[in-house]
């Protein structure tokens, strides 16, 4: 099956079967797809928190516009971005890059100086706009990988970020929640499962300049 076919198959699941759980192997593949996503300057400015504990999901449920989805799904992936850029965060990533490639530390110093000059002179709010955008790339990769594995998913922006951040201690980790991705297997009575997927036609969606 092609990626296009997988994406035609998937939809934003509205009702999960709570008795069916996603295997650790498949969860690991979905996380790996997110980990391998491209990011600006290779900084991976976000983290993915994986919640499968039922008690924690139930505590998180009041934060969601669809609390029953959070409670009944197998896993909740929380994509959380850096609350701001710091010199230490940038240096840590580039030290890892040089170490892994057997290069001297500081090899990319002129470049890291440029991005520090750019980001460290912005407000925390401006930083978070940028870091959160980077997380969306990985978010999409995770959705696509789940579809390839025939794992149902529901992307969500409609949730109480403050409550999620508090329950998962994200402030202490220097992170702020951006999106949620519910994973699991659709209930046979999910009303949306049999409804035709509708998207803008190609001739409206694509604007070409030849």
mmCIF file of C-alpha atoms in Angstrom, residues 9-202:
data_model
loop_
_atom_site.group_PDB
_atom_site.id
_atom_site.type_symbol
_atom_site.label_atom_id
_atom_site.label_comp_id
_atom_site.label_asym_id
_atom_site.label_seq_id
_atom_site.Cartn_x
_atom_site.Cartn_y
_atom_site.Cartn_z
ATOM 1 C CA UNK A 9 -7.487 5.293 4.825
ATOM 2 C CA UNK A 10 -6.876 7.390 7.946
ATOM 3 C CA UNK A 11 -9.252 9.875 9.501
ATOM 4 C CA UNK A 12 -9.515 11.701 12.816
ATOM 5 C CA UNK A 13 -10.942 8.881 14.898
ATOM 6 C CA UNK A 14 -13.805 9.960 17.152
ATOM 7 C CA UNK A 15 -14.427 6.761 19.095
ATOM 8 C CA UNK A 16 -11.774 4.263 20.195
ATOM 9 C CA UNK A 17 -12.096 0.678 21.334
ATOM 10 C CA UNK A 18 -10.617 0.809 24.868
ATOM 11 C CA UNK A 19 -9.889 -2.938 24.828
ATOM 12 C CA UNK A 20 -7.421 -2.674 21.944
ATOM 13 C CA UNK A 21 -3.909 -1.417 22.684
ATOM 14 C CA UNK A 22 -1.161 -0.393 20.274
ATOM 15 C CA UNK A 23 1.907 -2.607 20.576
ATOM 16 C CA UNK A 24 5.123 -1.150 21.929
ATOM 17 C CA UNK A 25 6.766 -2.009 18.623
ATOM 18 C CA UNK A 26 4.328 0.148 16.675
ATOM 19 C CA UNK A 27 4.490 2.997 19.188
ATOM 20 C CA UNK A 28 8.281 2.925 18.876
ATOM 21 C CA UNK A 29 8.023 3.178 15.072
ATOM 22 C CA UNK A 30 5.674 6.153 15.310
ATOM 23 C CA UNK A 31 8.030 7.887 17.755
ATOM 24 C CA UNK A 32 11.009 7.133 15.527
ATOM 25 C CA UNK A 33 9.271 8.749 12.551
ATOM 26 C CA UNK A 34 8.814 11.873 14.662
ATOM 27 C CA UNK A 35 12.431 11.747 15.872
ATOM 28 C CA UNK A 36 13.741 11.579 12.311
ATOM 29 C CA UNK A 37 11.732 14.596 11.151
ATOM 30 C CA UNK A 38 13.636 17.593 9.786
ATOM 31 C CA UNK A 39 13.923 20.666 12.004
ATOM 32 C CA UNK A 40 15.345 24.150 11.607
ATOM 33 C CA UNK A 41 19.130 24.044 12.087
ATOM 34 C CA UNK A 42 18.753 20.411 13.190
ATOM 35 C CA UNK A 43 17.929 21.558 16.723
ATOM 36 C CA UNK A 44 14.933 19.270 17.423
ATOM 37 C CA UNK A 45 13.304 22.009 19.460
ATOM 38 C CA UNK A 46 10.630 19.782 21.003
ATOM 39 C CA UNK A 47 10.053 16.530 22.849
ATOM 40 C CA UNK A 48 7.374 13.839 22.662
ATOM 41 C CA UNK A 49 5.811 12.628 25.892
ATOM 42 C CA UNK A 50 4.140 9.226 25.672
ATOM 43 C CA UNK A 51 1.213 8.622 28.011
ATOM 44 C CA UNK A 52 -0.288 5.138 28.268
ATOM 45 C CA UNK A 53 -1.022 5.118 32.002
ATOM 46 C CA UNK A 54 -4.802 5.066 32.398
ATOM 47 C CA UNK A 55 -4.834 7.123 35.592
ATOM 48 C CA UNK A 56 -2.828 9.876 33.944
ATOM 49 C CA UNK A 57 -5.044 9.841 30.841
ATOM 50 C CA UNK A 58 -8.111 10.241 33.054
ATOM 51 C CA UNK A 59 -6.491 13.163 34.860
ATOM 52 C CA UNK A 60 -5.673 14.731 31.488
ATOM 53 C CA UNK A 61 -9.160 14.132 30.079
ATOM 54 C CA UNK A 62 -10.735 17.350 31.484
ATOM 55 C CA UNK A 63 -8.224 19.304 29.403
ATOM 56 C CA UNK A 64 -9.600 17.854 26.164
ATOM 57 C CA UNK A 65 -12.533 18.894 23.990
ATOM 58 C CA UNK A 66 -13.090 15.142 23.466
ATOM 59 C CA UNK A 67 -12.386 13.652 26.901
ATOM 60 C CA UNK A 68 -13.796 10.225 26.008
ATOM 61 C CA UNK A 69 -11.291 9.959 23.160
ATOM 62 C CA UNK A 70 -8.394 10.611 25.520
ATOM 63 C CA UNK A 71 -9.690 8.108 28.057
ATOM 64 C CA UNK A 72 -10.438 5.314 25.558
ATOM 65 C CA UNK A 73 -7.439 5.598 23.223
ATOM 66 C CA UNK A 74 -4.381 3.426 23.753
ATOM 67 C CA UNK A 75 -1.725 6.163 23.938
ATOM 68 C CA UNK A 76 -1.578 9.935 24.047
ATOM 69 C CA UNK A 77 1.461 11.561 22.465
ATOM 70 C CA UNK A 78 2.102 15.080 23.715
ATOM 71 C CA UNK A 79 4.252 17.192 21.415
ATOM 72 C CA UNK A 80 5.873 19.866 23.584
ATOM 73 C CA UNK A 81 8.270 22.531 22.354
ATOM 74 C CA UNK A 82 11.110 24.352 24.075
ATOM 75 C CA UNK A 83 9.785 27.330 26.004
ATOM 76 C CA UNK A 84 12.702 29.345 24.638
ATOM 77 C CA UNK A 85 16.120 29.101 23.008
ATOM 78 C CA UNK A 86 19.229 29.184 25.180
ATOM 79 C CA UNK A 87 22.913 29.102 24.334
ATOM 80 C CA UNK A 88 23.227 25.885 26.342
ATOM 81 C CA UNK A 89 20.495 24.139 24.355
ATOM 82 C CA UNK A 90 22.048 25.126 21.048
ATOM 83 C CA UNK A 91 25.561 24.143 22.144
ATOM 84 C CA UNK A 92 24.376 20.793 23.493
ATOM 85 C CA UNK A 93 22.891 19.852 20.119
ATOM 86 C CA UNK A 94 25.963 20.943 18.163
ATOM 87 C CA UNK A 95 28.347 19.235 20.576
ATOM 88 C CA UNK A 96 26.413 16.038 19.936
ATOM 89 C CA UNK A 97 26.604 16.603 16.176
ATOM 90 C CA UNK A 98 30.362 17.112 16.202
ATOM 91 C CA UNK A 99 30.959 14.219 18.611
ATOM 92 C CA UNK A 100 28.867 11.820 16.533
ATOM 93 C CA UNK A 101 30.659 12.870 13.352
ATOM 94 C CA UNK A 102 34.139 12.758 14.914
ATOM 95 C CA UNK A 103 34.630 16.473 14.407
ATOM 96 C CA UNK A 104 36.195 18.924 16.856
ATOM 97 C CA UNK A 105 33.762 20.715 19.129
ATOM 98 C CA UNK A 106 33.210 24.260 17.952
ATOM 99 C CA UNK A 107 33.519 23.218 14.298
ATOM 100 C CA UNK A 108 30.222 24.996 13.582
ATOM 101 C CA UNK A 109 30.879 27.912 15.920
ATOM 102 C CA UNK A 110 30.371 30.614 13.299
ATOM 103 C CA UNK A 111 26.963 29.177 12.462
ATOM 104 C CA UNK A 112 25.835 28.673 16.061
ATOM 105 C CA UNK A 113 26.910 32.241 16.826
ATOM 106 C CA UNK A 114 24.560 33.423 14.080
ATOM 107 C CA UNK A 115 21.560 31.483 15.335
ATOM 108 C CA UNK A 116 22.261 32.512 18.925
ATOM 109 C CA UNK A 117 22.355 36.139 17.805
ATOM 110 C CA UNK A 118 19.030 35.609 16.067
ATOM 111 C CA UNK A 119 17.083 33.665 18.689
ATOM 112 C CA UNK A 120 18.555 34.879 21.964
ATOM 113 C CA UNK A 121 17.597 38.443 21.094
ATOM 114 C CA UNK A 122 13.938 37.478 20.711
ATOM 115 C CA UNK A 123 11.363 37.295 23.478
ATOM 116 C CA UNK A 124 10.372 33.934 24.943
ATOM 117 C CA UNK A 125 7.022 34.292 23.173
ATOM 118 C CA UNK A 126 8.725 34.817 19.815
ATOM 119 C CA UNK A 127 10.990 31.831 20.497
ATOM 120 C CA UNK A 128 8.020 29.597 21.282
ATOM 121 C CA UNK A 129 6.261 30.525 18.055
ATOM 122 C CA UNK A 130 9.287 29.180 16.199
ATOM 123 C CA UNK A 131 9.918 26.077 18.309
ATOM 124 C CA UNK A 132 6.259 25.073 18.219
ATOM 125 C CA UNK A 133 6.227 25.305 14.429
ATOM 126 C CA UNK A 134 9.090 22.846 14.268
ATOM 127 C CA UNK A 135 7.095 20.323 16.290
ATOM 128 C CA UNK A 136 4.358 20.256 13.645
ATOM 129 C CA UNK A 137 6.719 18.660 11.142
ATOM 130 C CA UNK A 138 7.301 15.704 13.459
ATOM 131 C CA UNK A 139 3.604 15.659 14.342
ATOM 132 C CA UNK A 140 2.733 15.094 10.676
ATOM 133 C CA UNK A 141 5.397 12.395 10.333
ATOM 134 C CA UNK A 142 3.921 10.542 13.308
ATOM 135 C CA UNK A 143 0.427 10.705 11.811
ATOM 136 C CA UNK A 144 1.695 9.324 8.501
ATOM 137 C CA UNK A 145 3.625 6.514 10.188
ATOM 138 C CA UNK A 146 0.589 5.565 12.254
ATOM 139 C CA UNK A 147 -1.480 5.369 9.068
ATOM 140 C CA UNK A 148 1.115 3.128 7.426
ATOM 141 C CA UNK A 149 0.892 0.796 10.436
ATOM 142 C CA UNK A 150 -2.933 0.915 10.361
ATOM 143 C CA UNK A 151 -2.968 2.520 13.779
ATOM 144 C CA UNK A 152 -5.809 5.003 14.132
ATOM 145 C CA UNK A 153 -5.005 8.504 15.306
ATOM 146 C CA UNK A 154 -6.631 11.787 16.227
ATOM 147 C CA UNK A 155 -4.614 15.012 16.039
ATOM 148 C CA UNK A 156 -5.743 17.602 18.572
ATOM 149 C CA UNK A 157 -5.054 21.271 19.204
ATOM 150 C CA UNK A 158 -8.261 21.796 21.158
ATOM 151 C CA UNK A 159 -7.137 21.192 24.729
ATOM 152 C CA UNK A 160 -6.244 23.113 27.859
ATOM 153 C CA UNK A 161 -2.500 23.585 27.447
ATOM 154 C CA UNK A 162 -2.057 24.964 30.955
ATOM 155 C CA UNK A 163 -3.626 21.882 32.529
ATOM 156 C CA UNK A 164 -1.555 19.488 30.416
ATOM 157 C CA UNK A 165 1.615 21.432 31.208
ATOM 158 C CA UNK A 166 0.856 21.339 34.919
ATOM 159 C CA UNK A 167 -0.038 17.642 35.108
ATOM 160 C CA UNK A 168 3.048 16.581 33.156
ATOM 161 C CA UNK A 169 5.408 19.056 34.877
ATOM 162 C CA UNK A 170 6.398 20.559 31.551
ATOM 163 C CA UNK A 171 7.496 23.908 32.992
ATOM 164 C CA UNK A 172 10.183 22.150 35.006
ATOM 165 C CA UNK A 173 11.354 20.500 31.788
ATOM 166 C CA UNK A 174 11.535 23.827 29.936
ATOM 167 C CA UNK A 175 8.683 22.756 27.634
ATOM 168 C CA UNK A 176 5.193 23.891 26.664
ATOM 169 C CA UNK A 177 2.574 21.635 25.078
ATOM 170 C CA UNK A 178 1.674 22.260 21.440
ATOM 171 C CA UNK A 179 -0.412 19.355 20.131
ATOM 172 C CA UNK A 180 -1.767 15.975 21.174
ATOM 173 C CA UNK A 181 -1.940 12.821 19.092
ATOM 174 C CA UNK A 182 -4.276 10.079 20.257
ATOM 175 C CA UNK A 183 -3.395 6.555 19.094
ATOM 176 C CA UNK A 184 -5.435 3.380 19.172
ATOM 177 C CA UNK A 185 -7.966 1.402 17.162
ATOM 178 C CA UNK A 186 -11.350 2.652 16.055
ATOM 179 C CA UNK A 187 -14.530 1.385 17.646
ATOM 180 C CA UNK A 188 -16.835 -0.331 15.155
ATOM 181 C CA UNK A 189 -19.527 2.219 16.042
ATOM 182 C CA UNK A 190 -17.397 5.276 15.283
ATOM 183 C CA UNK A 191 -19.786 7.411 13.237
ATOM 184 C CA UNK A 192 -17.021 9.022 11.202
ATOM 185 C CA UNK A 193 -15.387 5.782 10.036
ATOM 186 C CA UNK A 194 -17.744 5.163 7.108
ATOM 187 C CA UNK A 195 -18.121 8.750 5.977
ATOM 188 C CA UNK A 196 -16.421 9.877 2.775
ATOM 189 C CA UNK A 197 -13.202 11.852 3.211
ATOM 190 C CA UNK A 198 -13.638 15.315 1.696
ATOM 191 C CA UNK A 199 -10.829 17.625 0.652
ATOM 192 C CA UNK A 200 -10.560 20.587 -1.689
ATOM 193 C CA UNK A 201 -10.197 19.478 -5.321
ATOM 194 C CA UNK A 202 -6.670 19.605 -6.721
#
